[in-house]
Structure formats: C-alpha cells, structure tokens
Amino acid sequence: DNTVTTEFYREGKFLTEGLAKFNPSTPGTYYYECGNHSDMGGVINVSSSRAAATVTTYNVTVVSNDGNKYEIDGVEQASLTLNAGETYIFDQSDSSNSGHPLRIYTDSTRSTEVTDGVTVGSDFTAFVPATTGTYSYQCSAHADMGGDITVQ
C-alpha cells in the first residue's frame, strides 16, 4: 500500500491527518511529515497577513441509474462552478466508488487529462485549478460517467 498520510503539528501538538484541510486560524510555524517516513516533511510558516486557503470538499458516490453515474453531494452528474486558485477535494471514500477513479479532463471526451494542480490519492482527487475555463470530471474507466466543470 503506497498511501501516504500527512500529519500536521504546531509546537509539537498533533492537529489533523489526511490530505489536510489545513486552514490555520493562528499565525505560526507548522510542521508536516509523512506518517510512514519521518525524513519526509517540512515547515509551513503562516503570517498574520495571509488568509486561510479556501477548501471545498465534495462527497462523491456512484449510483446505478441507466448505467453507473457519479453523484456529487447527492446530485447526479452535477455541473460544478469552481473558482481558480481554490482547492476542491472530491472525496471518494464511499465504497460505491470502488473501480471508478475520478479524474479531471480538459473536455468531456477524456482526451486530455489535467495533471497540473491535481493530486490523486487512494480515496480522493484534489483539484486546484490555476486558470479559468471549461473542464470535466470523469471516471477514467467508464464513458458517460462524469460532469462539467466551469472554472471562473
């Protein structure tokens, strides 16, 4: 298993784990490290003038409705409007997602996968769109399983 868990500490105190919804409310020095390898980590310095990053999590499930379809927060094949520079996490921890890897593409035909600003984990896909435009989220294994993304 190559799953890596990120752990966050502040002044030696454990804060959270996972792909980190890391929105510090207090300026200071934070440390991160791999939960499996102590030599993999670093420092995050947060100044008082920096606002916390915006992170939105979408809960993804798969339903069988005339073929498999993604539901995003309970809406089948939802069209999403995202903001450039913000972080979006597609949480695929629900067991219905097994065998349905969600990926981000520049179009609905899955011809060009987006890799810049995308992090894929064992049960999530994170997307930080850098530019405005039209994208799609799609199952990389099944056609007609996805929806449109507009980045503004």
mmCIF file of C-alpha atoms in Angstrom:
data_model
loop_
_atom_site.group_PDB
_atom_site.id
_atom_site.type_symbol
_atom_site.label_atom_id
_atom_site.label_comp_id
_atom_site.label_asym_id
_atom_site.label_seq_id
_atom_site.Cartn_x
_atom_site.Cartn_y
_atom_site.Cartn_z
ATOM 1 C CA ASP A 1 0.000 0.000 0.000
ATOM 2 C CA ASN A 2 1.526 3.332 -1.054
ATOM 3 C CA THR A 3 -0.961 5.514 0.838
ATOM 4 C CA VAL A 4 0.767 8.440 2.497
ATOM 5 C CA THR A 5 -0.818 10.229 5.422
ATOM 6 C CA THR A 6 0.211 13.803 6.128
ATOM 7 C CA GLU A 7 0.255 14.800 9.776
ATOM 8 C CA PHE A 8 0.297 18.426 10.921
ATOM 9 C CA TYR A 9 1.819 19.665 14.141
ATOM 10 C CA ARG A 10 2.089 23.071 15.747
ATOM 11 C CA GLU A 11 4.570 23.463 18.564
ATOM 12 C CA GLY A 12 4.739 19.680 18.879
ATOM 13 C CA LYS A 13 0.938 19.226 19.055
ATOM 14 C CA PHE A 14 -0.831 16.959 16.535
ATOM 15 C CA LEU A 15 -3.523 18.863 14.591
ATOM 16 C CA THR A 16 -5.032 16.683 11.850
ATOM 17 C CA GLU A 17 -4.236 13.983 9.303
ATOM 18 C CA GLY A 18 -5.089 13.086 5.731
ATOM 19 C CA LEU A 19 -4.965 15.267 2.647
ATOM 20 C CA ALA A 20 -5.287 18.095 5.061
ATOM 21 C CA LYS A 21 -7.992 20.589 5.159
ATOM 22 C CA PHE A 22 -5.236 22.762 6.529
ATOM 23 C CA ASN A 23 -6.723 26.191 7.206
ATOM 24 C CA PRO A 24 -4.684 27.647 10.046
ATOM 25 C CA SER A 25 -6.515 30.277 12.040
ATOM 26 C CA THR A 26 -3.431 31.191 14.035
ATOM 27 C CA PRO A 27 -0.183 32.539 12.581
ATOM 28 C CA GLY A 28 2.876 30.494 13.414
ATOM 29 C CA THR A 29 5.190 27.744 12.339
ATOM 30 C CA TYR A 30 3.628 24.414 11.411
ATOM 31 C CA TYR A 31 5.406 21.180 10.593
ATOM 32 C CA TYR A 32 4.297 18.355 8.338
ATOM 33 C CA GLU A 33 5.690 14.893 7.849
ATOM 34 C CA CYS A 34 4.824 11.625 6.212
ATOM 35 C CA GLY A 35 3.178 9.252 8.681
ATOM 36 C CA ASN A 36 5.306 6.427 7.289
ATOM 37 C CA HIS A 37 8.672 8.150 6.746
ATOM 38 C CA SER A 38 10.000 10.588 9.332
ATOM 39 C CA ASP A 39 12.501 12.072 6.882
ATOM 40 C CA MET A 40 9.708 13.266 4.551
ATOM 41 C CA GLY A 41 8.330 16.583 5.743
ATOM 42 C CA GLY A 42 8.880 20.259 6.057
ATOM 43 C CA VAL A 43 7.824 23.562 7.546
ATOM 44 C CA ILE A 44 4.880 25.845 6.787
ATOM 45 C CA ASN A 45 5.170 29.408 8.060
ATOM 46 C CA VAL A 46 1.844 31.247 8.307
ATOM 47 C CA SER A 47 1.933 35.005 8.720
ATOM 48 C CA SER A 48 -0.851 37.091 10.202
ATOM 49 C CA SER A 49 -1.441 38.820 6.860
ATOM 50 C CA ARG A 50 -2.180 35.595 4.988
ATOM 51 C CA ALA A 51 -5.788 34.459 4.823
ATOM 52 C CA ALA A 52 -6.593 30.783 5.177
ATOM 53 C CA ALA A 53 -6.992 28.942 1.872
ATOM 54 C CA THR A 54 -10.474 28.051 0.720
ATOM 55 C CA VAL A 55 -11.038 24.294 0.595
ATOM 56 C CA THR A 56 -14.306 22.762 -0.601
ATOM 57 C CA THR A 57 -14.972 19.045 -0.241
ATOM 58 C CA TYR A 58 -17.438 17.254 -2.466
ATOM 59 C CA ASN A 59 -18.754 13.860 -1.347
ATOM 60 C CA VAL A 60 -18.718 11.512 -4.331
ATOM 61 C CA THR A 61 -20.815 8.361 -4.608
ATOM 62 C CA VAL A 62 -21.663 6.099 -7.526
ATOM 63 C CA VAL A 63 -25.267 5.191 -8.329
ATOM 64 C CA SER A 64 -26.667 2.817 -10.923
ATOM 65 C CA ASN A 65 -29.212 4.776 -12.950
ATOM 66 C CA ASP A 66 -29.245 3.639 -16.573
ATOM 67 C CA GLY A 67 -25.549 2.843 -16.096
ATOM 68 C CA ASN A 68 -23.152 3.987 -13.414
ATOM 69 C CA LYS A 69 -23.183 7.699 -12.632
ATOM 70 C CA TYR A 70 -21.362 9.899 -10.155
ATOM 71 C CA GLU A 71 -23.365 11.786 -7.567
ATOM 72 C CA ILE A 72 -21.662 14.886 -6.215
ATOM 73 C CA ASP A 73 -23.154 15.835 -2.846
ATOM 74 C CA GLY A 74 -26.284 13.865 -3.825
ATOM 75 C CA VAL A 75 -26.739 15.425 -7.286
ATOM 76 C CA GLU A 76 -26.327 13.017 -10.214
ATOM 77 C CA GLN A 77 -23.711 14.122 -12.766
ATOM 78 C CA ALA A 78 -23.668 17.598 -11.165
ATOM 79 C CA SER A 79 -22.294 20.533 -13.148
ATOM 80 C CA LEU A 80 -19.835 22.397 -10.947
ATOM 81 C CA THR A 81 -18.690 26.014 -10.898
ATOM 82 C CA LEU A 82 -15.293 26.433 -9.244
ATOM 83 C CA ASN A 83 -13.035 29.392 -8.532
ATOM 84 C CA ALA A 84 -9.490 29.485 -9.911
ATOM 85 C CA GLY A 85 -6.869 29.143 -7.183
ATOM 86 C CA GLU A 86 -9.149 27.463 -4.650
ATOM 87 C CA THR A 87 -8.837 23.836 -3.543
ATOM 88 C CA TYR A 88 -11.528 21.275 -4.301
ATOM 89 C CA ILE A 89 -11.438 17.767 -2.884
ATOM 90 C CA PHE A 90 -13.532 15.018 -4.444
ATOM 91 C CA ASP A 91 -13.909 12.595 -1.524
ATOM 92 C CA GLN A 92 -14.314 9.073 -2.906
ATOM 93 C CA SER A 93 -14.083 7.240 0.418
ATOM 94 C CA ASP A 94 -17.577 5.767 -0.026
ATOM 95 C CA SER A 95 -17.287 2.100 -1.063
ATOM 96 C CA SER A 96 -19.530 2.695 -4.107
ATOM 97 C CA ASN A 97 -16.510 4.385 -5.754
ATOM 98 C CA SER A 98 -14.545 1.140 -5.980
ATOM 99 C CA GLY A 99 -13.363 0.725 -9.582
ATOM 100 C CA HIS A 100 -14.407 4.271 -10.541
ATOM 101 C CA PRO A 101 -11.305 6.518 -10.414
ATOM 102 C CA LEU A 102 -12.333 10.163 -10.784
ATOM 103 C CA ARG A 103 -10.032 12.263 -12.939
ATOM 104 C CA ILE A 104 -10.113 15.825 -14.283
ATOM 105 C CA TYR A 105 -10.022 16.398 -18.059
ATOM 106 C CA THR A 106 -9.940 19.380 -20.380
ATOM 107 C CA ASP A 107 -13.030 18.021 -22.142
ATOM 108 C CA SER A 108 -15.847 15.512 -21.704
ATOM 109 C CA THR A 109 -14.325 13.030 -24.164
ATOM 110 C CA ARG A 110 -11.458 12.272 -21.744
ATOM 111 C CA SER A 111 -8.848 13.012 -24.392
ATOM 112 C CA THR A 112 -6.593 15.198 -22.228
ATOM 113 C CA GLU A 113 -6.212 14.532 -18.508
ATOM 114 C CA VAL A 114 -5.315 17.514 -16.325
ATOM 115 C CA THR A 115 -2.312 16.797 -14.112
ATOM 116 C CA ASP A 116 -1.148 20.287 -13.062
ATOM 117 C CA GLY A 117 -2.933 21.211 -9.861
ATOM 118 C CA VAL A 118 -4.346 17.693 -9.441
ATOM 119 C CA THR A 119 -3.450 15.287 -6.637
ATOM 120 C CA VAL A 120 -4.831 11.752 -6.736
ATOM 121 C CA GLY A 121 -4.944 9.639 -3.587
ATOM 122 C CA SER A 122 -6.382 6.243 -2.809
ATOM 123 C CA ASP A 123 -9.808 7.707 -1.987
ATOM 124 C CA PHE A 124 -9.771 11.305 -3.203
ATOM 125 C CA THR A 125 -8.891 13.591 -6.068
ATOM 126 C CA ALA A 126 -7.884 17.162 -5.229
ATOM 127 C CA PHE A 127 -8.057 19.897 -7.871
ATOM 128 C CA VAL A 128 -6.643 23.407 -7.633
ATOM 129 C CA PRO A 129 -7.494 24.997 -10.987
ATOM 130 C CA ALA A 130 -4.948 27.639 -11.940
ATOM 131 C CA THR A 131 -6.865 29.149 -14.843
ATOM 132 C CA THR A 132 -10.424 29.802 -15.845
ATOM 133 C CA GLY A 133 -12.044 27.605 -18.453
ATOM 134 C CA THR A 134 -14.144 24.541 -19.060
ATOM 135 C CA TYR A 135 -13.136 21.133 -17.724
ATOM 136 C CA SER A 136 -14.856 17.896 -16.822
ATOM 137 C CA TYR A 137 -14.642 15.280 -14.117
ATOM 138 C CA GLN A 138 -14.913 11.756 -15.468
ATOM 139 C CA CYS A 139 -14.418 8.171 -14.428
ATOM 140 C CA SER A 140 -11.194 7.149 -16.168
ATOM 141 C CA ALA A 141 -12.558 3.615 -16.613
ATOM 142 C CA HIS A 142 -16.109 4.259 -17.859
ATOM 143 C CA ALA A 143 -17.574 6.539 -20.522
ATOM 144 C CA ASP A 144 -20.632 8.680 -19.746
ATOM 145 C CA MET A 145 -19.736 8.837 -16.078
ATOM 146 C CA GLY A 146 -18.955 12.444 -15.173
ATOM 147 C CA GLY A 147 -19.975 16.041 -15.459
ATOM 148 C CA ASP A 148 -18.946 19.532 -16.467
ATOM 149 C CA ILE A 149 -16.726 21.916 -14.515
ATOM 150 C CA THR A 150 -16.625 25.654 -15.187
ATOM 151 C CA VAL A 151 -13.731 27.499 -13.553
ATOM 152 C CA GLN A 152 -14.237 31.228 -13.098
#
